[in-house]
Amino acid sequence: MRFSPLIDQLMQALRCLPGVGPKSAQRMALHLLERDPQGAQHLIDSLQQALDKVDHCQQCRTLSETPLCPICADPRRDASLLCVVETPADLWALEQTQGYQGYYFVLLGRLSPLEGIGPDDLGLAFLLQRLQQASIQELILATNPTLEGDTTAQYIALRARNLKRPPLKITRLAHGVPLGGELEYLDGGTLVRAFSGRQVYTDT
Amino acid sequence: MHSTPAYLLHQQAYRENKRLVWLLTPQGRLDGVVYKRLYRPALVPLQCEYQGRRSLKQIRTLEAQALGVNLVYKAQVCALYANELLFRLLPSELECHALFLAYVNLLNALQEAQHHVLLCAQALRTFESELLRHLDQEVTLWQLDGQLIQSHLWYTQVEYDGQVAWRVLPESQPTVDAYLGEWIQAVVAGDWSQPKYRHTAKSLFRQRFARLLGHRPLLTYQLLSVFQQAS
């Protein structure tokens, strides 16, 4: 059975969302039209406002409604630390831990030749320019531990080392055993990395 | 249910709990869907169990068979380069046992020689040569007239009827596109012992890959040059 052109158009529009296939799009469209027209209106308004007002932070490139995001605008954060992440979602994940008090730089991707993403697509010139600030003493590379994420981290490290600036400490997030995890269920690669990244035992 | 050794070439998020994966197997490139919890990283030897008759297979298990290689800097980009070539050029489900072996050998060579630029380059040339052979684009010793090239003469490449062959050049006119017969013979024999042979192989292989890749060049070339300058 064919739906009316407008419903068809709505279902097609909903399919732009990741993970939404024809069936899910149909279910969502019918739910909004049949059961929750107020929710649909709220969705329209929220989407329109977000599209109008949300842009990228001028300093860290995460999504923000203001020229500087709340993190970059916070003078209480530690200006000696700069953490590079792949996506705004990674930034939010790190922020939720409340374990890091420095600033961020969001690449909005990672080097992925197979997806056509090269160094010019990641705002690396902007990152290197930012690294010229003498206040930054440590660059934390928090890209994902995938082939592309590792290559991105190595690329940034090489470029950062060649900068003419005071010595910069470059670190990478540790890889290893997750909290609550059990060794027997871990893959060999993770275990090897956990072993090579082991730390001196302290009582604190 | 089929079972095969495999290496991950590329992956992409697909739905909330699944990933699209492209695998190199001895049976050719295998495209499939796998649950996120079963996902394994690149450069690790895997055993893959899959089913399905369509081009996109349902992958049931992906088990790591060994630790895989741990590469850094240029060696890692070399592996990425091999993956990009395979992802873009290798047809799906066309048997490639020799190429699979060449890929395994490349990763092992990169692991052993990752701080040795020359050995990395030699391992890459061997892999590229095998890939071109698999794609029926290998460098040959034939001239346009069906004669074999001679080691002491200069040649240039000409394209005729979709095939590339050699045309002899007058001795007095070696150009930038000219190759000595001896160098071409070394490339065909897989001899990378002399700088001239390696340079010729790199040049000829790149030209052939460029023909196959069309207007979209490999992005890893750009990365390789940056890593080469910086290291």
Short mmCIF file of C-alpha atoms in Angstrom, two decimals:
data_model
loop_
_atom_site.label_atom_id
_atom_site.label_comp_id
_atom_site.label_asym_id
_atom_site.label_seq_id
_atom_site.Cartn_x
_atom_site.Cartn_y
_atom_site.Cartn_z
CA MET A 1 0.00 0.00 0.00
CA ARG A 2 1.23 3.50 -0.84
CA PHE A 3 0.97 6.38 1.60
CA SER A 4 0.05 9.91 0.57
CA PRO A 5 2.92 11.95 -0.94
CA LEU A 6 3.39 14.03 2.24
CA ILE A 7 3.63 10.97 4.50
CA ASP A 8 6.02 9.38 2.03
CA GLN A 9 8.09 12.54 2.11
CA LEU A 10 8.13 12.52 5.93
CA MET A 11 9.25 8.89 5.99
CA GLN A 12 11.99 9.63 3.49
CA ALA A 13 13.11 12.59 5.62
CA LEU A 14 13.26 10.48 8.78
CA ARG A 15 15.53 8.00 7.01
CA CYS A 16 18.34 10.56 7.08
CA LEU A 17 18.79 9.60 10.75
CA PRO A 18 21.47 6.97 11.40
CA GLY A 19 20.10 3.48 11.87
CA VAL A 20 16.60 4.36 10.62
CA GLY A 21 15.43 2.07 7.83
CA PRO A 22 12.10 2.09 5.96
CA LYS A 23 10.19 0.22 8.69
CA SER A 24 11.46 2.41 11.52
CA ALA A 25 10.78 5.55 9.48
CA GLN A 26 7.21 4.38 8.85
CA ARG A 27 6.67 3.64 12.53
CA MET A 28 8.03 7.03 13.59
CA ALA A 29 6.01 8.95 10.99
CA LEU A 30 2.76 7.22 11.91
CA HIS A 31 3.42 7.66 15.62
CA LEU A 32 4.00 11.39 15.23
CA LEU A 33 0.97 11.92 13.01
CA GLU A 34 -1.47 9.62 14.79
CA ARG A 35 -0.46 9.69 18.44
CA ASP A 36 1.69 12.69 19.18
CA PRO A 37 1.12 15.78 16.99
CA GLN A 38 2.29 17.98 19.88
CA GLY A 39 5.51 16.01 20.08
CA ALA A 40 5.91 16.47 16.32
CA GLN A 41 5.52 20.23 16.68
CA HIS A 42 8.03 20.25 19.53
CA LEU A 43 10.43 18.25 17.36
CA ILE A 44 10.04 20.74 14.50
CA ASP A 45 10.66 23.72 16.80
CA SER A 46 13.66 22.13 18.50
CA LEU A 47 15.20 21.10 15.21
CA GLN A 48 14.68 24.53 13.70
CA GLN A 49 16.16 26.30 16.72
CA ALA A 50 19.14 23.95 16.85
CA LEU A 51 19.79 24.42 13.13
CA ASP A 52 19.57 28.20 13.51
CA LYS A 53 21.66 28.55 16.64
CA VAL A 54 24.08 25.65 16.99
CA ASP A 55 27.43 26.06 15.32
CA HIS A 56 31.01 25.06 16.09
CA CYS A 57 32.96 26.58 18.98
CA GLN A 58 35.57 28.93 17.56
CA GLN A 59 38.24 27.46 19.80
CA CYS A 60 37.63 23.72 20.20
CA ARG A 61 35.19 23.09 17.30
CA THR A 62 32.64 21.21 19.40
CA LEU A 63 28.96 22.00 18.85
CA SER A 64 27.96 25.18 20.65
CA GLU A 65 25.28 27.86 20.66
CA THR A 66 27.78 30.55 21.56
CA PRO A 67 31.02 31.53 19.78
CA LEU A 68 32.93 29.95 22.66
CA CYS A 69 31.47 26.79 24.19
CA PRO A 70 31.01 26.73 28.01
CA ILE A 71 34.21 24.68 28.42
CA CYS A 72 36.42 27.04 26.40
CA ALA A 73 34.81 30.04 28.11
CA ASP A 74 35.57 28.67 31.60
CA PRO A 75 38.72 30.38 32.96
CA ARG A 76 38.94 27.90 35.88
CA ARG A 77 40.01 25.05 33.62
CA ASP A 78 43.64 23.98 33.35
CA ALA A 79 45.15 25.82 30.37
CA SER A 80 48.24 23.60 30.38
CA LEU A 81 46.24 20.59 29.12
CA LEU A 82 44.77 20.13 25.66
CA CYS A 83 42.91 16.92 24.83
CA VAL A 84 42.26 15.97 21.19
CA VAL A 85 39.13 13.90 20.55
CA GLU A 86 37.44 12.71 17.37
CA THR A 87 33.86 13.85 17.92
CA PRO A 88 31.70 16.03 20.19
CA ALA A 89 30.25 12.76 21.55
CA ASP A 90 33.76 11.76 22.70
CA LEU A 91 34.13 15.14 24.40
CA TRP A 92 30.83 14.72 26.22
CA ALA A 93 31.82 11.20 27.30
CA LEU A 94 35.05 12.52 28.82
CA GLU A 95 33.26 15.45 30.44
CA GLN A 96 30.78 13.14 32.15
CA THR A 97 33.65 11.50 34.00
CA GLN A 98 34.55 14.86 35.60
CA GLY A 99 38.09 13.51 35.70
CA TYR A 100 39.63 15.95 33.27
CA GLN A 101 39.85 19.68 33.82
CA GLY A 102 41.77 20.86 30.77
CA TYR A 103 40.58 22.12 27.39
CA TYR A 104 39.67 20.18 24.25
CA PHE A 105 40.11 20.17 20.51
CA VAL A 106 37.54 18.27 18.44
CA LEU A 107 38.77 16.93 15.09
CA LEU A 108 35.23 16.22 13.83
CA GLY A 109 36.53 12.95 12.35
CA ARG A 110 39.77 11.00 12.01
CA LEU A 111 42.18 10.31 9.21
CA SER A 112 40.37 7.76 7.12
CA PRO A 113 41.64 7.47 3.55
CA LEU A 114 39.02 4.83 2.83
CA GLU A 115 36.30 7.36 3.61
CA GLY A 116 38.12 10.13 1.78
CA ILE A 117 39.07 12.01 4.97
CA GLY A 118 42.58 13.44 4.83
CA PRO A 119 44.59 15.82 7.02
CA ASP A 120 43.00 18.88 5.41
CA ASP A 121 39.53 17.80 6.55
CA LEU A 122 40.31 17.75 10.27
CA GLY A 123 41.23 21.37 10.99
CA LEU A 124 44.76 20.30 11.88
CA ALA A 125 46.20 23.65 10.79
CA PHE A 126 43.98 25.26 13.42
CA LEU A 127 45.10 22.72 16.04
CA LEU A 128 48.79 23.31 15.28
CA GLN A 129 48.22 27.05 15.46
CA ARG A 130 46.64 26.58 18.86
CA LEU A 131 49.56 24.47 20.02
CA GLN A 132 51.82 27.47 19.48
CA GLN A 133 50.41 28.84 22.75
CA ALA A 134 53.17 28.44 25.30
CA SER A 135 50.61 27.87 28.07
CA ILE A 136 49.83 24.39 26.67
CA GLN A 137 52.28 21.93 28.23
CA GLU A 138 50.61 18.60 27.54
CA LEU A 139 48.81 17.38 24.44
CA ILE A 140 46.59 14.38 25.21
CA LEU A 141 45.70 12.30 22.14
CA ALA A 142 42.34 10.70 22.91
CA THR A 143 41.49 9.37 19.47
CA ASN A 144 39.94 5.91 19.36
CA PRO A 145 42.24 2.84 19.46
CA THR A 146 41.39 1.87 15.87
CA LEU A 147 43.76 1.77 12.90
CA GLU A 148 42.47 5.16 11.76
CA GLY A 149 42.43 6.64 15.26
CA ASP A 150 45.99 5.47 15.94
CA THR A 151 47.18 6.85 12.60
CA THR A 152 45.53 10.18 13.40
CA ALA A 153 47.25 10.29 16.80
CA GLN A 154 50.63 9.48 15.27
CA TYR A 155 50.15 12.09 12.56
CA ILE A 156 49.28 14.80 15.08
CA ALA A 157 52.19 13.79 17.32
CA LEU A 158 54.65 14.03 14.42
CA ARG A 159 53.37 17.45 13.39
CA ALA A 160 53.30 18.71 16.99
CA ARG A 161 56.89 17.59 17.61
CA ASN A 162 58.07 19.64 14.64
CA LEU A 163 56.57 22.87 15.99
CA LYS A 164 58.95 25.58 17.08
CA ARG A 165 57.75 26.07 20.61
CA PRO A 166 58.76 25.16 24.17
CA PRO A 167 58.88 21.37 24.78
CA LEU A 168 55.44 19.79 24.65
CA LYS A 169 54.56 16.60 26.49
CA ILE A 170 52.53 14.37 24.17
CA THR A 171 50.50 11.56 25.76
CA ARG A 172 48.01 8.95 24.56
CA LEU A 173 45.09 7.51 26.52
CA ALA A 174 45.94 4.13 28.07
CA HIS A 175 44.50 0.95 26.54
CA GLY A 176 43.73 -2.08 28.62
CA VAL A 177 41.47 -3.95 31.00
CA PRO A 178 38.11 -2.21 31.51
CA LEU A 179 36.92 -1.64 35.08
CA GLY A 180 34.82 -4.62 36.14
CA GLY A 181 36.16 -6.66 33.22
CA GLU A 182 37.50 -10.20 33.51
CA LEU A 183 40.81 -11.19 31.98
CA GLU A 184 39.58 -14.47 30.52
CA TYR A 185 37.09 -12.64 28.31
CA LEU A 186 39.53 -10.08 26.92
CA ASP A 187 41.05 -10.43 23.46
CA GLY A 188 44.81 -10.97 23.21
CA GLY A 189 45.53 -7.57 21.66
CA THR A 190 43.91 -5.73 24.56
CA LEU A 191 45.77 -7.89 27.09
CA VAL A 192 49.12 -7.23 25.40
CA ARG A 193 48.46 -3.49 25.46
CA ALA A 194 47.40 -3.70 29.09
CA PHE A 195 50.64 -5.48 29.94
CA SER A 196 52.83 -3.02 28.08
CA GLY A 197 51.00 -0.11 29.74
CA ARG A 198 51.16 -1.52 33.30
CA GLN A 199 51.86 0.93 36.09
CA VAL A 200 53.82 0.83 39.32
CA TYR A 201 51.57 -0.29 42.16
CA THR A 202 50.94 2.37 44.78
CA ASP A 203 48.92 2.18 47.99
CA THR A 204 46.92 5.34 47.28
CA MET B 1 27.62 -21.46 7.18
CA HIS B 2 31.06 -20.76 5.68
CA SER B 3 34.31 -20.30 7.55
CA THR B 4 37.39 -18.47 6.31
CA PRO B 5 40.52 -16.69 7.50
CA ALA B 6 40.16 -12.92 7.14
CA TYR B 7 41.58 -9.48 7.84
CA LEU B 8 39.50 -6.39 8.43
CA LEU B 9 40.02 -3.76 5.73
CA HIS B 10 37.43 -1.20 6.74
CA GLN B 11 34.36 -0.78 8.93
CA GLN B 12 31.52 1.66 9.28
CA ALA B 13 28.82 2.14 11.89
CA TYR B 14 25.53 0.55 10.84
CA ARG B 15 22.49 0.82 13.05
CA GLU B 16 22.68 1.00 16.83
CA ASN B 17 24.31 -2.36 17.44
CA LYS B 18 25.91 -3.36 14.14
CA ARG B 19 28.79 -2.50 11.88
CA LEU B 20 29.38 -2.86 8.18
CA VAL B 21 32.72 -4.55 7.58
CA TRP B 22 34.85 -5.18 4.52
CA LEU B 23 37.16 -8.16 4.93
CA LEU B 24 40.04 -9.54 2.93
CA THR B 25 39.72 -13.31 2.64
CA PRO B 26 41.38 -15.89 0.37
CA GLN B 27 38.03 -16.00 -1.44
CA GLY B 28 38.20 -12.28 -2.27
CA ARG B 29 36.75 -9.23 -0.58
CA LEU B 30 33.88 -10.10 1.71
CA ASP B 31 31.32 -7.43 2.62
CA GLY B 32 29.21 -8.14 5.67
CA VAL B 33 27.27 -6.98 8.69
CA VAL B 34 28.48 -7.85 12.16
CA TYR B 35 27.20 -7.20 15.67
CA LYS B 36 29.25 -4.54 17.46
CA ARG B 37 30.14 -6.90 20.30
CA LEU B 38 31.78 -9.27 17.78
CA TYR B 39 33.79 -6.53 16.10
CA ARG B 40 37.59 -7.00 15.94
CA PRO B 41 40.30 -4.49 15.00
CA ALA B 42 42.29 -4.20 11.75
CA LEU B 43 45.68 -5.90 11.19
CA VAL B 44 44.66 -8.91 13.30
CA PRO B 45 44.31 -12.39 11.73
CA LEU B 46 40.68 -13.44 12.13
CA GLN B 47 38.57 -16.50 11.55
CA CYS B 48 35.23 -15.46 10.12
CA GLU B 49 32.04 -17.49 9.98
CA TYR B 50 29.34 -16.08 7.73
CA GLN B 51 26.20 -16.96 5.86
CA GLY B 52 24.00 -15.46 3.19
CA ARG B 53 23.74 -15.57 -0.56
CA ARG B 54 23.45 -11.85 -1.19
CA SER B 55 26.44 -9.56 -1.62
CA LEU B 56 26.15 -8.42 2.01
CA LYS B 57 26.84 -11.41 4.27
CA GLN B 58 25.68 -11.98 7.82
CA ILE B 59 28.81 -12.48 9.87
CA ARG B 60 28.17 -14.79 12.79
CA THR B 61 31.62 -14.93 14.39
CA LEU B 62 34.89 -13.04 14.05
CA GLU B 63 37.53 -14.64 16.23
CA ALA B 64 41.07 -13.31 16.56
CA GLN B 65 43.53 -16.11 15.76
CA ALA B 66 46.66 -14.32 16.97
CA LEU B 67 47.73 -10.96 18.34
CA GLY B 68 48.25 -9.26 15.00
CA VAL B 69 50.87 -6.67 14.28
CA ASN B 70 51.54 -3.54 16.27
CA LEU B 71 52.79 -0.92 13.83
CA VAL B 72 53.83 2.68 14.25
CA TYR B 73 54.36 5.71 12.05
CA LYS B 74 55.24 4.98 8.44
CA ALA B 75 54.75 1.21 8.76
CA GLN B 76 51.19 1.82 10.00
CA VAL B 77 50.43 4.13 7.08
CA CYS B 78 51.87 1.47 4.74
CA ALA B 79 49.32 -0.99 6.14
CA LEU B 80 46.59 1.62 5.73
CA TYR B 81 47.79 2.13 2.14
CA ALA B 82 47.48 -1.61 1.44
CA ASN B 83 43.98 -1.59 2.96
CA GLU B 84 42.94 1.40 0.83
CA LEU B 85 44.21 -0.28 -2.34
CA LEU B 86 42.39 -3.53 -1.52
CA PHE B 87 39.20 -1.77 -0.45
CA ARG B 88 39.03 0.23 -3.66
CA LEU B 89 40.35 -2.23 -6.23
CA LEU B 90 39.69 -5.77 -5.09
CA PRO B 91 36.51 -7.29 -6.52
CA SER B 92 34.29 -9.04 -4.01
CA GLU B 93 34.18 -12.82 -3.94
CA LEU B 94 36.90 -13.48 -6.52
CA GLU B 95 39.44 -15.99 -5.20
CA CYS B 96 42.80 -14.45 -4.29
CA HIS B 97 44.83 -16.95 -2.27
CA ALA B 98 48.23 -15.59 -3.44
CA LEU B 99 47.18 -12.03 -2.71
CA PHE B 100 45.95 -12.96 0.77
CA LEU B 101 49.34 -14.54 1.45
CA ALA B 102 51.11 -11.45 0.08
CA TYR B 103 49.06 -9.29 2.50
CA VAL B 104 49.99 -11.51 5.45
CA ASN B 105 53.65 -11.35 4.39
CA LEU B 106 53.42 -7.57 4.05
CA LEU B 107 52.08 -7.13 7.59
CA ASN B 108 54.77 -9.43 9.01
CA ALA B 109 57.49 -7.62 7.06
CA LEU B 110 56.20 -4.24 8.24
CA GLN B 111 56.20 -5.49 11.83
CA GLU B 112 59.77 -6.75 11.59
CA ALA B 113 61.14 -3.81 9.61
CA GLN B 114 58.98 -0.93 10.71
CA HIS B 115 61.89 1.34 11.54
CA HIS B 116 63.71 0.36 8.35
CA VAL B 117 62.39 2.42 5.45
CA LEU B 118 64.06 0.32 2.76
CA LEU B 119 62.66 -3.00 3.98
CA CYS B 120 59.18 -1.48 4.33
CA ALA B 121 59.41 -0.24 0.72
CA GLN B 122 60.50 -3.67 -0.54
CA ALA B 123 57.64 -5.38 1.26
CA LEU B 124 55.21 -2.91 -0.27
CA ARG B 125 56.55 -3.45 -3.80
CA THR B 126 56.07 -7.22 -3.45
CA PHE B 127 52.49 -6.73 -2.29
CA GLU B 128 51.71 -4.19 -5.04
CA SER B 129 53.16 -6.53 -7.65
CA GLU B 130 50.89 -9.36 -6.48
CA LEU B 131 47.82 -7.10 -6.41
CA LEU B 132 48.49 -5.92 -9.97
CA ARG B 133 48.92 -9.53 -11.07
CA HIS B 134 45.58 -10.38 -9.47
CA LEU B 135 43.95 -7.48 -11.33
CA ASP B 136 45.56 -8.51 -14.67
CA GLN B 137 47.53 -5.28 -14.74
CA GLU B 138 51.01 -6.63 -14.03
CA VAL B 139 54.11 -5.22 -15.71
CA THR B 140 55.15 -7.49 -18.59
CA LEU B 141 58.18 -7.85 -20.81
CA TRP B 142 56.26 -7.58 -24.07
CA GLN B 143 56.66 -4.94 -26.71
CA LEU B 144 53.85 -3.75 -28.97
CA ASP B 145 55.04 -6.04 -31.78
CA GLY B 146 55.02 -9.12 -29.55
CA GLN B 147 58.79 -9.21 -29.07
CA LEU B 148 60.38 -9.45 -25.61
CA ILE B 149 62.24 -6.38 -24.39
CA GLN B 150 66.04 -6.40 -24.31
CA SER B 151 68.06 -5.41 -21.30
CA HIS B 152 70.29 -2.81 -22.99
CA LEU B 153 67.56 -0.80 -24.80
CA TRP B 154 65.38 2.04 -23.55
CA TYR B 155 61.61 1.74 -23.55
CA THR B 156 58.52 3.81 -22.91
CA GLN B 157 55.01 2.61 -22.12
CA VAL B 158 52.23 2.84 -24.67
CA GLU B 159 48.59 1.96 -24.26
CA TYR B 160 47.03 -0.06 -27.02
CA ASP B 161 43.56 -1.59 -26.98
CA GLY B 162 43.28 -1.22 -23.19
CA GLN B 163 46.61 -2.96 -22.59
CA VAL B 164 49.96 -1.42 -21.70
CA ALA B 165 53.02 -2.54 -23.66
CA TRP B 166 56.54 -1.30 -24.29
CA ARG B 167 57.85 0.67 -27.26
CA VAL B 168 61.56 0.88 -27.88
CA LEU B 169 63.10 4.35 -27.91
CA PRO B 170 65.97 5.51 -30.08
CA GLU B 171 69.07 5.26 -27.92
CA SER B 172 69.77 8.94 -28.27
CA GLN B 173 66.41 10.01 -26.89
CA PRO B 174 65.86 8.76 -23.32
CA THR B 175 63.02 10.83 -21.86
CA VAL B 176 61.60 11.17 -18.35
CA ASP B 177 59.22 8.29 -19.12
CA ALA B 178 62.03 6.05 -20.35
CA TYR B 179 63.06 2.82 -18.61
CA LEU B 180 66.05 0.66 -19.34
CA GLY B 181 65.14 -2.89 -20.32
CA GLU B 182 67.25 -4.25 -17.47
CA TRP B 183 65.19 -2.30 -14.91
CA ILE B 184 61.91 -3.57 -16.34
CA GLN B 185 63.19 -7.14 -16.28
CA ALA B 186 64.13 -6.70 -12.61
CA VAL B 187 60.64 -5.40 -11.78
CA VAL B 188 58.98 -8.35 -13.52
CA ALA B 189 61.29 -10.74 -11.64
CA GLY B 190 60.50 -9.04 -8.31
CA ASP B 191 64.12 -8.00 -7.83
CA TRP B 192 64.24 -4.89 -5.60
CA SER B 193 67.95 -5.15 -4.80
CA GLN B 194 69.10 -2.00 -6.67
CA PRO B 195 67.82 1.56 -6.12
CA LYS B 196 67.06 1.91 -9.86
CA TYR B 197 64.96 -1.27 -9.81
CA ARG B 198 63.00 -0.06 -6.78
CA HIS B 199 62.48 3.37 -8.27
CA THR B 200 61.27 1.85 -11.55
CA ALA B 201 58.90 -0.50 -9.73
CA LYS B 202 57.43 2.31 -7.65
CA SER B 203 56.95 4.51 -10.69
CA LEU B 204 55.41 1.78 -12.87
CA PHE B 205 53.14 0.45 -10.12
CA ARG B 206 51.87 3.92 -9.27
CA GLN B 207 51.04 4.58 -12.92
CA ARG B 208 49.09 1.35 -13.12
CA PHE B 209 47.21 1.97 -9.91
CA ALA B 210 46.42 5.50 -11.09
CA ARG B 211 44.80 4.04 -14.23
CA LEU B 212 42.71 1.71 -12.09
CA LEU B 213 41.77 4.30 -9.46
CA GLY B 214 40.58 6.93 -11.93
CA HIS B 215 40.30 10.54 -10.85
CA ARG B 216 40.27 9.89 -7.09
CA PRO B 217 43.89 9.41 -5.99
CA LEU B 218 44.84 7.49 -2.87
CA LEU B 219 44.76 9.65 0.25
CA THR B 220 47.39 7.49 1.90
CA TYR B 221 49.98 8.78 -0.63
CA GLN B 222 49.55 12.17 1.03
CA LEU B 223 49.92 10.66 4.50
CA LEU B 224 52.96 8.60 3.48
CA SER B 225 54.79 11.67 2.23
CA VAL B 226 54.06 13.54 5.47
CA PHE B 227 55.30 10.64 7.60
CA GLN B 228 58.36 10.28 5.37
CA GLN B 229 59.26 13.98 5.74
CA ALA B 230 58.68 13.99 9.47
CA SER B 231 60.50 10.76 10.36
#
